[in-house]
mmCIF file of C-alpha atoms in Angstrom:
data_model
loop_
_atom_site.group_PDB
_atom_site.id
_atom_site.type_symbol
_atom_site.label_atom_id
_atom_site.label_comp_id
_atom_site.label_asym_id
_atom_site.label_seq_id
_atom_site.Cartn_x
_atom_site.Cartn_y
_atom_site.Cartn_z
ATOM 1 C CA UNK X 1 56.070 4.140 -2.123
ATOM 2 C CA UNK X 2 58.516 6.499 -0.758
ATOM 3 C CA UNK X 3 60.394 4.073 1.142
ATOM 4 C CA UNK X 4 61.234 1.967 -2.229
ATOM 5 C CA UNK X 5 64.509 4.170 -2.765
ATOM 6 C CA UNK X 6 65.856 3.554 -0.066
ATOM 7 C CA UNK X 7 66.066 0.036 -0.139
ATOM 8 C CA UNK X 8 69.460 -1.033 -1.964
ATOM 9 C CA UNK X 9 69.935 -1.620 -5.473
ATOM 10 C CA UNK X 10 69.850 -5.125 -5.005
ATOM 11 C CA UNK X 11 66.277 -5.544 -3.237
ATOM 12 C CA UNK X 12 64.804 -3.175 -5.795
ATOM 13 C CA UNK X 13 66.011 -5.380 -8.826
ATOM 14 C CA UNK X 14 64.344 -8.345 -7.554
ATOM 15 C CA UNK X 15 61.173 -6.457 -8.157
ATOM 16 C CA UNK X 16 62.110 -6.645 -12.101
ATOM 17 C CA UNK X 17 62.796 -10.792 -11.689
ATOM 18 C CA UNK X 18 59.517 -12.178 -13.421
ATOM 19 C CA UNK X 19 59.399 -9.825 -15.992
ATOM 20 C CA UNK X 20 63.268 -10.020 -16.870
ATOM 21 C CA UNK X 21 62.606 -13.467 -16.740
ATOM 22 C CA UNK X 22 59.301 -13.538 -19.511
ATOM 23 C CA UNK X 23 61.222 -11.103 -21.632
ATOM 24 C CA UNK X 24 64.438 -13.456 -22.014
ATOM 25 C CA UNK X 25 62.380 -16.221 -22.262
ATOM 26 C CA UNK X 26 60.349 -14.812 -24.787
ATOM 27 C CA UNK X 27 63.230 -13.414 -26.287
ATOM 28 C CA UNK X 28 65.859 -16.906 -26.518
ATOM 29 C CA UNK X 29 63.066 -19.354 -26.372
ATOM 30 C CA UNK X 30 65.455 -21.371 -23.808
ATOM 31 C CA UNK X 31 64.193 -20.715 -20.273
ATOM 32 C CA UNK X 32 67.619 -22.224 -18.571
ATOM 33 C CA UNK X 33 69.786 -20.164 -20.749
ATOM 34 C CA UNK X 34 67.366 -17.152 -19.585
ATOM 35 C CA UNK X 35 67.801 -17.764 -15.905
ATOM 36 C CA UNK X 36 71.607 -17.709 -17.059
ATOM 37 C CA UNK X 37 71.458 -14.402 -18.817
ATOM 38 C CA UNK X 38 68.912 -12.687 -16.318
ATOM 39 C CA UNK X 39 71.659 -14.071 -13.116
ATOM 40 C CA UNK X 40 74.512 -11.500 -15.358
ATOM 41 C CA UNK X 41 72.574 -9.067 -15.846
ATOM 42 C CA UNK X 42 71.608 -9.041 -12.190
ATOM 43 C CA UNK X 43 75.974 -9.102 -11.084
ATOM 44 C CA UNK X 44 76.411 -6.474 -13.721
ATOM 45 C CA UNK X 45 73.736 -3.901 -12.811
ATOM 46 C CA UNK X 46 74.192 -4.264 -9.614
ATOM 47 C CA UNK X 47 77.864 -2.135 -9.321
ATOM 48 C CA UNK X 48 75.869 1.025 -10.415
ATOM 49 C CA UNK X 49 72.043 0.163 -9.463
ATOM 50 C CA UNK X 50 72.362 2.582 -6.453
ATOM 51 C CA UNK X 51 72.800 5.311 -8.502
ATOM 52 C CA UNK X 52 69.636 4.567 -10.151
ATOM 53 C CA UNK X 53 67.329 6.369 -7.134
ATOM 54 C CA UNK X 54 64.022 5.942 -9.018
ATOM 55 C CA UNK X 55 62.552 2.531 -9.531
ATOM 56 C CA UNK X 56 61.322 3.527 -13.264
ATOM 57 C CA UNK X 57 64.846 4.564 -14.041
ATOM 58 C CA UNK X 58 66.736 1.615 -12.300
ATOM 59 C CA UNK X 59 64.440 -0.750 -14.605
ATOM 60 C CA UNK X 60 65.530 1.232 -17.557
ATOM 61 C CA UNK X 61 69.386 0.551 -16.643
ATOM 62 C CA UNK X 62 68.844 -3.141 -16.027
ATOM 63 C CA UNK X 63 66.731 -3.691 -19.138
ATOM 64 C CA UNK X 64 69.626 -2.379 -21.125
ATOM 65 C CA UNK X 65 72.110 -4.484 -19.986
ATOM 66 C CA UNK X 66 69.473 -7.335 -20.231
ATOM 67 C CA UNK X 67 68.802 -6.512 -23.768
ATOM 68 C CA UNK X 68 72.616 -6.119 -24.588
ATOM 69 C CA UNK X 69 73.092 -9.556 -22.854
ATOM 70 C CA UNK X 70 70.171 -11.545 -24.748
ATOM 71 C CA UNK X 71 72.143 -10.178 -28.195
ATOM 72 C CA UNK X 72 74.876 -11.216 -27.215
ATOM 73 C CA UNK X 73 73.697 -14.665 -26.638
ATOM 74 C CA UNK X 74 71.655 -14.764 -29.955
ATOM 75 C CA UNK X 75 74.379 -13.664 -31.839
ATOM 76 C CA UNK X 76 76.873 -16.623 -30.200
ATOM 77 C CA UNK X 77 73.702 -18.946 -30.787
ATOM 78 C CA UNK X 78 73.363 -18.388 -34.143
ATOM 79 C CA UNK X 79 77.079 -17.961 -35.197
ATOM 80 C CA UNK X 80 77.380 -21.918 -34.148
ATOM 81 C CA UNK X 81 73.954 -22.063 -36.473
ATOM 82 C CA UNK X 82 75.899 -20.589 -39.522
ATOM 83 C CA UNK X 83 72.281 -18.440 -39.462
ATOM 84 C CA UNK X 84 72.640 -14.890 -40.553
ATOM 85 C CA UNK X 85 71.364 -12.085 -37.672
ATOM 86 C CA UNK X 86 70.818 -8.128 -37.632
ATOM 87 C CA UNK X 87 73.085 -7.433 -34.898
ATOM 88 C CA UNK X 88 70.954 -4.318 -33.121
ATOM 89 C CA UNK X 89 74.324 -3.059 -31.722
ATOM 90 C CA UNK X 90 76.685 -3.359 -34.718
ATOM 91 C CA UNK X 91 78.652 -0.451 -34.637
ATOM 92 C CA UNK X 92 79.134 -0.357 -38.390
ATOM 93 C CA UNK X 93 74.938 -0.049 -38.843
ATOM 94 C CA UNK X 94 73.836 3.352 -39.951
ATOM 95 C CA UNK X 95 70.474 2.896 -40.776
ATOM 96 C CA UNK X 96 69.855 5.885 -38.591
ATOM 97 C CA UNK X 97 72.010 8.278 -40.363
ATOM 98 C CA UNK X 98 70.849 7.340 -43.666
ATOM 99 C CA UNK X 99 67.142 7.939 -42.316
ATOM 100 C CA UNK X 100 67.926 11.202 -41.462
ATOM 101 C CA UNK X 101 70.561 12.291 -43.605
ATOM 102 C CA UNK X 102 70.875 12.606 -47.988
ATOM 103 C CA UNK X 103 73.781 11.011 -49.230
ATOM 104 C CA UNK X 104 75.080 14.081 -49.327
ATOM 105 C CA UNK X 105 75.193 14.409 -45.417
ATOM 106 C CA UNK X 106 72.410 16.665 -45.497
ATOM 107 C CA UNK X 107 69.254 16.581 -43.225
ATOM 108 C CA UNK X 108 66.246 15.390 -45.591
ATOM 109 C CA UNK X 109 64.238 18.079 -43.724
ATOM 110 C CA UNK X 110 66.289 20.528 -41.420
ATOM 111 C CA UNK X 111 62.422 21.805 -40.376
ATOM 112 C CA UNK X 112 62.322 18.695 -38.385
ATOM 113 C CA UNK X 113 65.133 19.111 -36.104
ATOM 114 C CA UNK X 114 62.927 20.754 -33.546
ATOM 115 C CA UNK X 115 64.165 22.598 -30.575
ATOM 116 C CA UNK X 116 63.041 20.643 -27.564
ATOM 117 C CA UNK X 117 62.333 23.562 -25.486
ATOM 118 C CA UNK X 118 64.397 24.220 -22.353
ATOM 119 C CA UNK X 119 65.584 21.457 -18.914
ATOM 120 C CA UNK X 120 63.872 23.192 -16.262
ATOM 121 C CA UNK X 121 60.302 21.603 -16.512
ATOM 122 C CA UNK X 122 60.970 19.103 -18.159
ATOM 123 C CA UNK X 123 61.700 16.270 -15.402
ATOM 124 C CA UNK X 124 58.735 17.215 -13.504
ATOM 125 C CA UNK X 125 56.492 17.143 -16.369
ATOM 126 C CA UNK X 126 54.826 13.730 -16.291
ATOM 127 C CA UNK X 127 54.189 13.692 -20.119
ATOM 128 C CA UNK X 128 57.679 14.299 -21.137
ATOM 129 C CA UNK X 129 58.667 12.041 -18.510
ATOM 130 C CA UNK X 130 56.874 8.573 -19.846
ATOM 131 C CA UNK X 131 58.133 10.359 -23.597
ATOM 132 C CA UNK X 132 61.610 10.088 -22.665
ATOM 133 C CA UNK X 133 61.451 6.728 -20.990
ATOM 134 C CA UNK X 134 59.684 5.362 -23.731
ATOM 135 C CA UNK X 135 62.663 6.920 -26.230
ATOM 136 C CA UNK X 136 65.194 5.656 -23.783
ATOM 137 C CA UNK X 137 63.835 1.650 -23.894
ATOM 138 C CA UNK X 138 63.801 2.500 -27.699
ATOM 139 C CA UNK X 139 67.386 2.543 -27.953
ATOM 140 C CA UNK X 140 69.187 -0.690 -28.825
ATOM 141 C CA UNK X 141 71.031 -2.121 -25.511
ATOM 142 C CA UNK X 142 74.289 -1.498 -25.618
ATOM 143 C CA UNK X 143 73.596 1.967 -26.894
ATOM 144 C CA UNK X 144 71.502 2.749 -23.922
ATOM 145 C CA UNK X 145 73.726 1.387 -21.440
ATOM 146 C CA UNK X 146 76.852 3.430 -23.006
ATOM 147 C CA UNK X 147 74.608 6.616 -22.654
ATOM 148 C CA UNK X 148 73.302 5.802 -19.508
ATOM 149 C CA UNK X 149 76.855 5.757 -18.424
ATOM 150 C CA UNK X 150 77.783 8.942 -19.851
ATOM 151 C CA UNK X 151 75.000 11.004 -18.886
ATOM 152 C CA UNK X 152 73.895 9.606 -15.574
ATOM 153 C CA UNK X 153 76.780 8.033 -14.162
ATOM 154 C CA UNK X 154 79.207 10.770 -15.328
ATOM 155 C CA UNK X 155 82.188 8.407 -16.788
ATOM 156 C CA UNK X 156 84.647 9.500 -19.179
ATOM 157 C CA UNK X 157 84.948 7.741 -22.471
ATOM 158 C CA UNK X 158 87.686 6.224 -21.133
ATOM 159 C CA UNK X 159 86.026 4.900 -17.880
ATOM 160 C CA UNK X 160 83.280 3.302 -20.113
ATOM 161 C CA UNK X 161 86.162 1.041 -22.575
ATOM 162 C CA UNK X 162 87.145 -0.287 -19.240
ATOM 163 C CA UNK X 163 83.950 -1.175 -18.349
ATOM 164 C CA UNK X 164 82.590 -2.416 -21.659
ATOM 165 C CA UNK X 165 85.335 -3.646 -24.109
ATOM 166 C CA UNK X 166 84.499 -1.296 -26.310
ATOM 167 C CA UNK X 167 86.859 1.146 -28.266
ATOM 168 C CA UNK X 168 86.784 4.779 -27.012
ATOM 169 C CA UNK X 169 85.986 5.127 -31.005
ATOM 170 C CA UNK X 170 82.719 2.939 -31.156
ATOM 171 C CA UNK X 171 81.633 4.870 -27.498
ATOM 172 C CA UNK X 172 81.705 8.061 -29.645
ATOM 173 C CA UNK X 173 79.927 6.549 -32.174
ATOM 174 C CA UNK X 174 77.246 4.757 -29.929
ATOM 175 C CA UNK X 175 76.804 8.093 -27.978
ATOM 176 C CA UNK X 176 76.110 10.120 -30.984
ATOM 177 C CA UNK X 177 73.627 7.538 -32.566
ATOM 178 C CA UNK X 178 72.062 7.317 -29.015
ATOM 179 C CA UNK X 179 71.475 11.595 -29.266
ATOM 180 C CA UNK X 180 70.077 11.534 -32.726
ATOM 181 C CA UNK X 181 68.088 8.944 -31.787
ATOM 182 C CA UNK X 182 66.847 10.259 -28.698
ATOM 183 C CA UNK X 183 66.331 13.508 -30.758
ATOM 184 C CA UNK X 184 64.213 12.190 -33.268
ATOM 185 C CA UNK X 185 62.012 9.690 -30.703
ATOM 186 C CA UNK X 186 61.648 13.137 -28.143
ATOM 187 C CA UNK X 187 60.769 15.000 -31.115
ATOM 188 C CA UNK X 188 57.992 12.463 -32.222
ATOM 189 C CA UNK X 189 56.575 11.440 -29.097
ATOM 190 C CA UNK X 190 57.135 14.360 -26.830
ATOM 191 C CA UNK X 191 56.818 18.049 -28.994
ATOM 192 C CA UNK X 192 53.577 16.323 -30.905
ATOM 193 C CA UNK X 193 52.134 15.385 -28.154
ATOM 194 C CA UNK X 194 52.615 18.621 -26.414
ATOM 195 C CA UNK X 195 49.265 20.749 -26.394
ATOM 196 C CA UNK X 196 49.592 23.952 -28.094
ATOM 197 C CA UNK X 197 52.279 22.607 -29.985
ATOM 198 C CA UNK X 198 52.987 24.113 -33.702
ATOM 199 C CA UNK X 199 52.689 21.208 -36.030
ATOM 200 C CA UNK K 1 88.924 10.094 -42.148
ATOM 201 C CA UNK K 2 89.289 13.932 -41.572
ATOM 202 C CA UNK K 3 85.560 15.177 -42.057
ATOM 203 C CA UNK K 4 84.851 18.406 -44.065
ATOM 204 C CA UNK K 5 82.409 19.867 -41.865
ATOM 205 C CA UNK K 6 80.351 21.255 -44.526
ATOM 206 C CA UNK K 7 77.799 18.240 -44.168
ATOM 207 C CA UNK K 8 75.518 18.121 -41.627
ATOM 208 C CA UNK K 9 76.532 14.866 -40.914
ATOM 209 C CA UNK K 10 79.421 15.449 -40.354
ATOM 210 C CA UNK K 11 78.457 18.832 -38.049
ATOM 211 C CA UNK K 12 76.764 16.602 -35.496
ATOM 212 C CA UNK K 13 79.123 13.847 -34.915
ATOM 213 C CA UNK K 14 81.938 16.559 -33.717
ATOM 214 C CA UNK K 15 79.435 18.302 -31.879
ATOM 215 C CA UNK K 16 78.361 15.087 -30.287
ATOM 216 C CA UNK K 17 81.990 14.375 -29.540
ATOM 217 C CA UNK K 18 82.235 17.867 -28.629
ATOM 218 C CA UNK K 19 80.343 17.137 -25.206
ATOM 219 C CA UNK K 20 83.038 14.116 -24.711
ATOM 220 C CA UNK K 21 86.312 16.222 -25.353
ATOM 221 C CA UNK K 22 87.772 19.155 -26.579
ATOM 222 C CA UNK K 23 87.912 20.095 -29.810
ATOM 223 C CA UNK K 24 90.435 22.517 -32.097
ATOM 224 C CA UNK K 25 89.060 26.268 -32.795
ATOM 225 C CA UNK K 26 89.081 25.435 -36.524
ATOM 226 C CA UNK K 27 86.398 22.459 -35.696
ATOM 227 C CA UNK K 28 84.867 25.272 -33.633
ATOM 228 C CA UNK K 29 84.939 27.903 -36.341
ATOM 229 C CA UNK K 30 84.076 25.630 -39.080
ATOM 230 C CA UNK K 31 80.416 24.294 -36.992
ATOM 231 C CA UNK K 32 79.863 28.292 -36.496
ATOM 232 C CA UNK K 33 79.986 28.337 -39.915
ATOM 233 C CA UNK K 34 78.150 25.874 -40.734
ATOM 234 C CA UNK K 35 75.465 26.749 -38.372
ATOM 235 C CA UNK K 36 74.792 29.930 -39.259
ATOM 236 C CA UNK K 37 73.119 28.480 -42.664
ATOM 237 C CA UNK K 38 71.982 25.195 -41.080
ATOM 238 C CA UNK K 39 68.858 25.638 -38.477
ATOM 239 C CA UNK K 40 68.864 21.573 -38.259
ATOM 240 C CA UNK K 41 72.577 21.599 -37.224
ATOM 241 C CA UNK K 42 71.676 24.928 -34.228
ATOM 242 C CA UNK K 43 68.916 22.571 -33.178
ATOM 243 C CA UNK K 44 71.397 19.370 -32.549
ATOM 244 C CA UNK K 45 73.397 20.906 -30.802
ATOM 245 C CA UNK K 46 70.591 23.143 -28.302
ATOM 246 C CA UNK K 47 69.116 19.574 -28.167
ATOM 247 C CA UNK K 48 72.430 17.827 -27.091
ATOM 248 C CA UNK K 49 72.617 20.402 -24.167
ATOM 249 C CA UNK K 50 69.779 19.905 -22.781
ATOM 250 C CA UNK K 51 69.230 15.949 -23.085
ATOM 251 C CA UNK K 52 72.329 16.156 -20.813
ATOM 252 C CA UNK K 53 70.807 18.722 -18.754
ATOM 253 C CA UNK K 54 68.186 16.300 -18.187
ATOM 254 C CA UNK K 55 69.900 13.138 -18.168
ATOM 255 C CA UNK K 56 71.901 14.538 -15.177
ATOM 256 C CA UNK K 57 68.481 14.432 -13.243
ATOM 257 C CA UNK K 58 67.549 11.532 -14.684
ATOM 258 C CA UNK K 59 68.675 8.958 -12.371
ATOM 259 C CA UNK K 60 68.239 10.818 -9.484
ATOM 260 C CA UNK K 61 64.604 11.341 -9.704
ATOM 261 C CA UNK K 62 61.546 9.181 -9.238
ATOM 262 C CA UNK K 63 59.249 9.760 -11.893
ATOM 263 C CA UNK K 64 56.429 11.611 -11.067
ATOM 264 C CA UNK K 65 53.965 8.897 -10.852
ATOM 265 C CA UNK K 66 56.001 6.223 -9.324
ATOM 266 C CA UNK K 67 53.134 4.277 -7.906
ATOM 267 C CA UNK K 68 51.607 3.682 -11.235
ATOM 268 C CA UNK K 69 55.143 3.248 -13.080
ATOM 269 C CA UNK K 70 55.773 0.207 -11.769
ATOM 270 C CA UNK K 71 52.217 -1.735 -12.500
ATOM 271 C CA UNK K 72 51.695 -0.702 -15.954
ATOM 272 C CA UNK K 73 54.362 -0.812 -17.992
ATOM 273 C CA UNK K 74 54.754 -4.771 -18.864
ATOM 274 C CA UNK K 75 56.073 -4.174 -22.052
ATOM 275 C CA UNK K 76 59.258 -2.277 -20.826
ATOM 276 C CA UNK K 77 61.911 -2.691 -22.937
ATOM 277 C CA UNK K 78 60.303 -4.686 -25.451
ATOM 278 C CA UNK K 79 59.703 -1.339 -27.604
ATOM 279 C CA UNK K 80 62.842 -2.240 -30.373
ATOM 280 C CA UNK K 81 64.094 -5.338 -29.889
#
């Protein structure tokens, strides 16, 4: 419906309530604390929702911030249960790199890093489209929301810390795990998929 | 940590950071380098360009089937986590 983007950021959100609600749920098992965490994440997308025109790509900007906000509550949940958690936005992890890179700090296959092919078509290509949304709701949280910042919102390193708490150091870091990841998922799911494709 | 921009590694963080800031002609000379043997580390950095070429567009566009976008696609955000 064309109409849908013009309706502010607000009224287009609410669309997202039940399922924002039956992923937290599902996610903390707690449906109170849910309504909590679903409530931020509603105050904190809001700021930037109307920069999000399309309804697919608003949803992938709240769902970030929802994601980053039900890890944060796990990880407060189950520091006061002295349980042990994989932290999906540690800073520190580098399982990525050592997927794609030899101790040595060599690619394990250089053949792989694909050239994507070239911007123009891209957007308006329905395939690569659902491709990169799929990559982007791949990306842990936090990491999306930093690059979702950076490339669609435009701010500065600097503008993000503010924002986020985080060291200008770990948005570096975040942003370049967020490109090789998004990389590596485009190359999977979008030049394999691509008819006529070399393989 | 001063990196020795011989690893590929290495080669992609700066030119990831590269798209935040500036950084020195020897950085610049050294990726060159680098690049000239390394088609993985060319391909990075081609790829970095246009993934913000993209992004750019990103949130300013609907997708191009909007009307079925937001039916089908209950599992949204559920892909990682």
């Amino acid at each position: 419906m064309s109409t849908a983007t013009a309706l502010p950021g607000l009224e287009r959100m609410v669309a997202f309530r039940p399922q924002m609600m039956s992923y937290a749920t599902r996610k903390l098992g707690d449906t109170s604390l849910a309504e909590d965490i679903v409530q931020d994440t509603y105050v904190a997308a809001l700021d930037k929702a109307d920069s999000f025109r399309g309804q697919a790509t608003l949803k992938t900007w709240v769902f970030a911030i929802l994601k980053h906000k039900i890890t944060d509550a796990l990880r407060g949940r189950y520091r006061r249960n002295a349980h042990e958690v994989m932290i999906e936005d540690d800073p520190d992890d580098d399982s990525l790199e050592h997927l794609l890179f030899r101790h040595d700090g060599h690619w394990y296959d250089e053949e792989t890093q694909a050239d994507l092919g070239s911007p123009e078509q891209m957007l308006h290509n329905r395939q690569f489209w659902l491709a990169l949304q799929h990559c982007l709701n791949g990306l842990p949280g936090l990491q999306a929301q930093v690059f979702l910042m950076r490339e669609c919102l435009g701010m500065s390193p600097t503008e993000i810390s503010a924002q986020t708490q985080l060291s200008c150091n770990n948005i570096h870091v975040m942003l370049y795990r967020a490109r090789l990841r998004l990389q590596k998922c485009l190359q999977i799911n979008w030049l394999s998929e691509e008819p006529g494709a070399e393989s | 940590m001063k990196p020795t921009l011989t690893d590929c590694r290495s080669v992609t963080e700066l030119l990831s950071r590269a798209q935040e800031e500036r950084i020195s002609p020897a950085d610049r000379a050294a990726i060159r380098l680098h690049q000239l043997i390394c088609p993985g580390c060319r391909a990075f950095e081609k790829n970095a360009a246009t993934l913000r070429a993209v992004m750019s567009q990103y949130g300013k566009t609907e997708s191009p089937d909007a009307d079925q976008h937001g039916r089908d696609d209950t599992n949204r955000g559920d892909s990682e986590a």
